[in-house]
XYZ file of C-alpha atoms in Angstrom:
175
model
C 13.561 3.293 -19.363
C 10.892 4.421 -17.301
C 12.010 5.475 -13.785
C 9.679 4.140 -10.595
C 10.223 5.063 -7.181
C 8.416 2.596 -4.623
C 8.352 5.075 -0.840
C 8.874 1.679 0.997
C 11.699 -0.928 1.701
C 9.095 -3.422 1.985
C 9.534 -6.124 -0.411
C 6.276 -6.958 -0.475
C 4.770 -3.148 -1.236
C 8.384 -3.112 -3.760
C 6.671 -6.169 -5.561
C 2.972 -4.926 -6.142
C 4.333 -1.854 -7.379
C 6.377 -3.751 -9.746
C 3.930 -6.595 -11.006
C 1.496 -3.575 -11.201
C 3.238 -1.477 -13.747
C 4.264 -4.573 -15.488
C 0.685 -5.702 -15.993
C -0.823 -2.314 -17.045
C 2.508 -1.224 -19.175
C 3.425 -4.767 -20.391
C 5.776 -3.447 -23.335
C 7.700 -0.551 -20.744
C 10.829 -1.091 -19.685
C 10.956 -0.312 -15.782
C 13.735 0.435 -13.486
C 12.716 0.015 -9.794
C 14.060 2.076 -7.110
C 13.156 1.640 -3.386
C 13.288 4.277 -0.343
C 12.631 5.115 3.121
C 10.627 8.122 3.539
C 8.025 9.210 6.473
C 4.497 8.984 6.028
C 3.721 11.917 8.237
C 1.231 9.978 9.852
C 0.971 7.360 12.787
C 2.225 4.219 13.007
C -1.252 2.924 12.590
C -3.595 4.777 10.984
C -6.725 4.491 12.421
C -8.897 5.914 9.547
C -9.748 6.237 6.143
C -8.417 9.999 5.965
C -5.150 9.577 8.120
C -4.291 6.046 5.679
C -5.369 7.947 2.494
C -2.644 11.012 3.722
C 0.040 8.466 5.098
C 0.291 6.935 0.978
C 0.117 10.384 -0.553
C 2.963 12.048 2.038
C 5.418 9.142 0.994
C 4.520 9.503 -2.547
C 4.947 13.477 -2.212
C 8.297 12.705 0.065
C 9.766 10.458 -2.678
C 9.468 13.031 -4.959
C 11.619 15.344 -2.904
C 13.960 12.374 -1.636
C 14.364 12.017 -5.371
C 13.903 14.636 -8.199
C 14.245 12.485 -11.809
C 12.098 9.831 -11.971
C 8.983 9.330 -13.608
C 6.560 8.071 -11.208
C 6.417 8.026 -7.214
C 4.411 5.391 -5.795
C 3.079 5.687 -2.350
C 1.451 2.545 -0.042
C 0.018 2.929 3.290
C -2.021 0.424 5.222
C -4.873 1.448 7.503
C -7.431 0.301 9.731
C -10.551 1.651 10.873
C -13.270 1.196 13.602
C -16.891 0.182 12.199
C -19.614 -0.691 14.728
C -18.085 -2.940 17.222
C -15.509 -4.394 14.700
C -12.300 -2.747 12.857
C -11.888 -3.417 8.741
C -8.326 -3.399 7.028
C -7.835 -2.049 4.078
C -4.934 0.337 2.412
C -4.408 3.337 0.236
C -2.197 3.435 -3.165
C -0.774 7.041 -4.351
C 0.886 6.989 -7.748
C 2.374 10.749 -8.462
C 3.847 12.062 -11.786
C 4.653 15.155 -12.302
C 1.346 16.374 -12.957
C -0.835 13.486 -11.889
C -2.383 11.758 -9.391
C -3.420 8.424 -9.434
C -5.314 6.938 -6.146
C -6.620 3.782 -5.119
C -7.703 1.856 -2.325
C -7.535 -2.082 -1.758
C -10.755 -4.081 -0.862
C -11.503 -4.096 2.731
C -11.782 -7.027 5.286
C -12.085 -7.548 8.720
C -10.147 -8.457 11.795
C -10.257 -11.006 14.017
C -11.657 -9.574 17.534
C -8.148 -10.760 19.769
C -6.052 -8.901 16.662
C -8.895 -5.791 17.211
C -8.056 -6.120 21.126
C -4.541 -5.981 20.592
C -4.797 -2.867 18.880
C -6.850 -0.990 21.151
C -3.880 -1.564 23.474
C -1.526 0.499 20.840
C -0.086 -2.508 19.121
C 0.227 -1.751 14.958
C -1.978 -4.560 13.030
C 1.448 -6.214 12.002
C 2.545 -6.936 15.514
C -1.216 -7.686 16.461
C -0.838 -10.391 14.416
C 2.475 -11.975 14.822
C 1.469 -12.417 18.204
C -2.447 -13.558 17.988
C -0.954 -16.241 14.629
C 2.362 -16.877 16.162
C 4.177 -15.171 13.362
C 7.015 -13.058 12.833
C 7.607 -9.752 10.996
C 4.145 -10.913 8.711
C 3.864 -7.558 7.402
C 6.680 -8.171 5.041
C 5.606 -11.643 4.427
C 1.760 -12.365 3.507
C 0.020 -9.850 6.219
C -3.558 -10.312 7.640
C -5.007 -10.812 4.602
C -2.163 -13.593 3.590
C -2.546 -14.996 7.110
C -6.829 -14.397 7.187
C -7.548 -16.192 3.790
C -4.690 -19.280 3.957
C -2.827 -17.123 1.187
C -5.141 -17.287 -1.174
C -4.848 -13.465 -1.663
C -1.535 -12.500 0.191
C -0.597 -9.061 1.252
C 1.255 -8.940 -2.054
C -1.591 -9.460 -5.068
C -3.788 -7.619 -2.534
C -1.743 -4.299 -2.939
C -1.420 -4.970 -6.854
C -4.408 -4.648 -7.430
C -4.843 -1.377 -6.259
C -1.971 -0.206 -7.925
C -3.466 -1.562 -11.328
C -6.417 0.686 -10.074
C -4.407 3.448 -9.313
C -2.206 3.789 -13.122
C -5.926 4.288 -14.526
C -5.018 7.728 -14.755
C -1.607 6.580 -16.783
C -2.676 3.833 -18.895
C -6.080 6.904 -20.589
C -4.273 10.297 -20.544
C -6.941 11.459 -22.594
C -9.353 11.004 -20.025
C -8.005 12.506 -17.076
């Protein structure tokens, strides 16, 4: 049985990790453990860098929260400013114990009251609950879920780039 940690209590990031070991590993057996640990970095990061760091510190933090398992998987969602608009995107980390495996979703962009809200300090989450009259959407379908009338919901968005990120795992021989 292969041992997973997932550095969230987000069912949603707890679900792409799982559907994307399942997918690239299909004949694994997988035991799926969840915890809280900090990201080291704001809130809301507000760049490429600070989302990259946030998804490796909770991957590196797992590791320390818990010593035995076999992978540490890491999620962190991020925003940054482009011209006169702000994209969304986030960062995958998947550590072993002497491996690496990054990845980072497609990016989209955000509505211009959601943008205005976070200028004013708000995290993208509670931008949106309150622009799309939602609540706690960042554990549901997110922006993207929200953005594209769940056609790709914060869920098979973050799959994705874990697939992307067990590259690494799935041709040893490679890396």
């Amino acid at each position: 049985m292969i041992k997973i940690i997932v550095a969230s209590k987000n069912p949603v990031k707890i679900k792409a990790v799982k559907n994307g070991f399942e997918k690239m590993f299909p004949n694994q057996d997988f035991k799926f453990i969840s915890v809280s640990v900090p990201s080291g970095v704001a809130d809301q990061p507000l760049s490429n860098n600070e989302t990259f760091r946030g998804a490796k510190n909770r991957a590196d933090n797992a590791s320390k929260e818990i010593k035995d398992a076999h992978f540490y998987c890491g999620i962190e969602g991020g925003i940054e400013p482009m011209d006169n608009e702000m994209e969304a995107f986030a960062w995958v980390v998947v550590k072993s114990a002497d491996t690496y495996g990054k990845s980072r979703t497609a990016t989209f962009f955000i509505p211009k009251q959601v943008v205005k809200l976070i200028k004013e300090g708000k995290e993208l989450g509670d931008a949106d609950d309150i622009v799309f009259n939602r609540n706690n959407s960042k554990q549901e379908n997110g922006a993207v879920g929200i953005l594209t009338g769940n056609i790709t919901d914060r869920t098979k968005y973050y799959t994705e780039a874990v697939i992307l990120a067990l590259i690494p795992f799935k041709n040893v021989d490679l890396y």
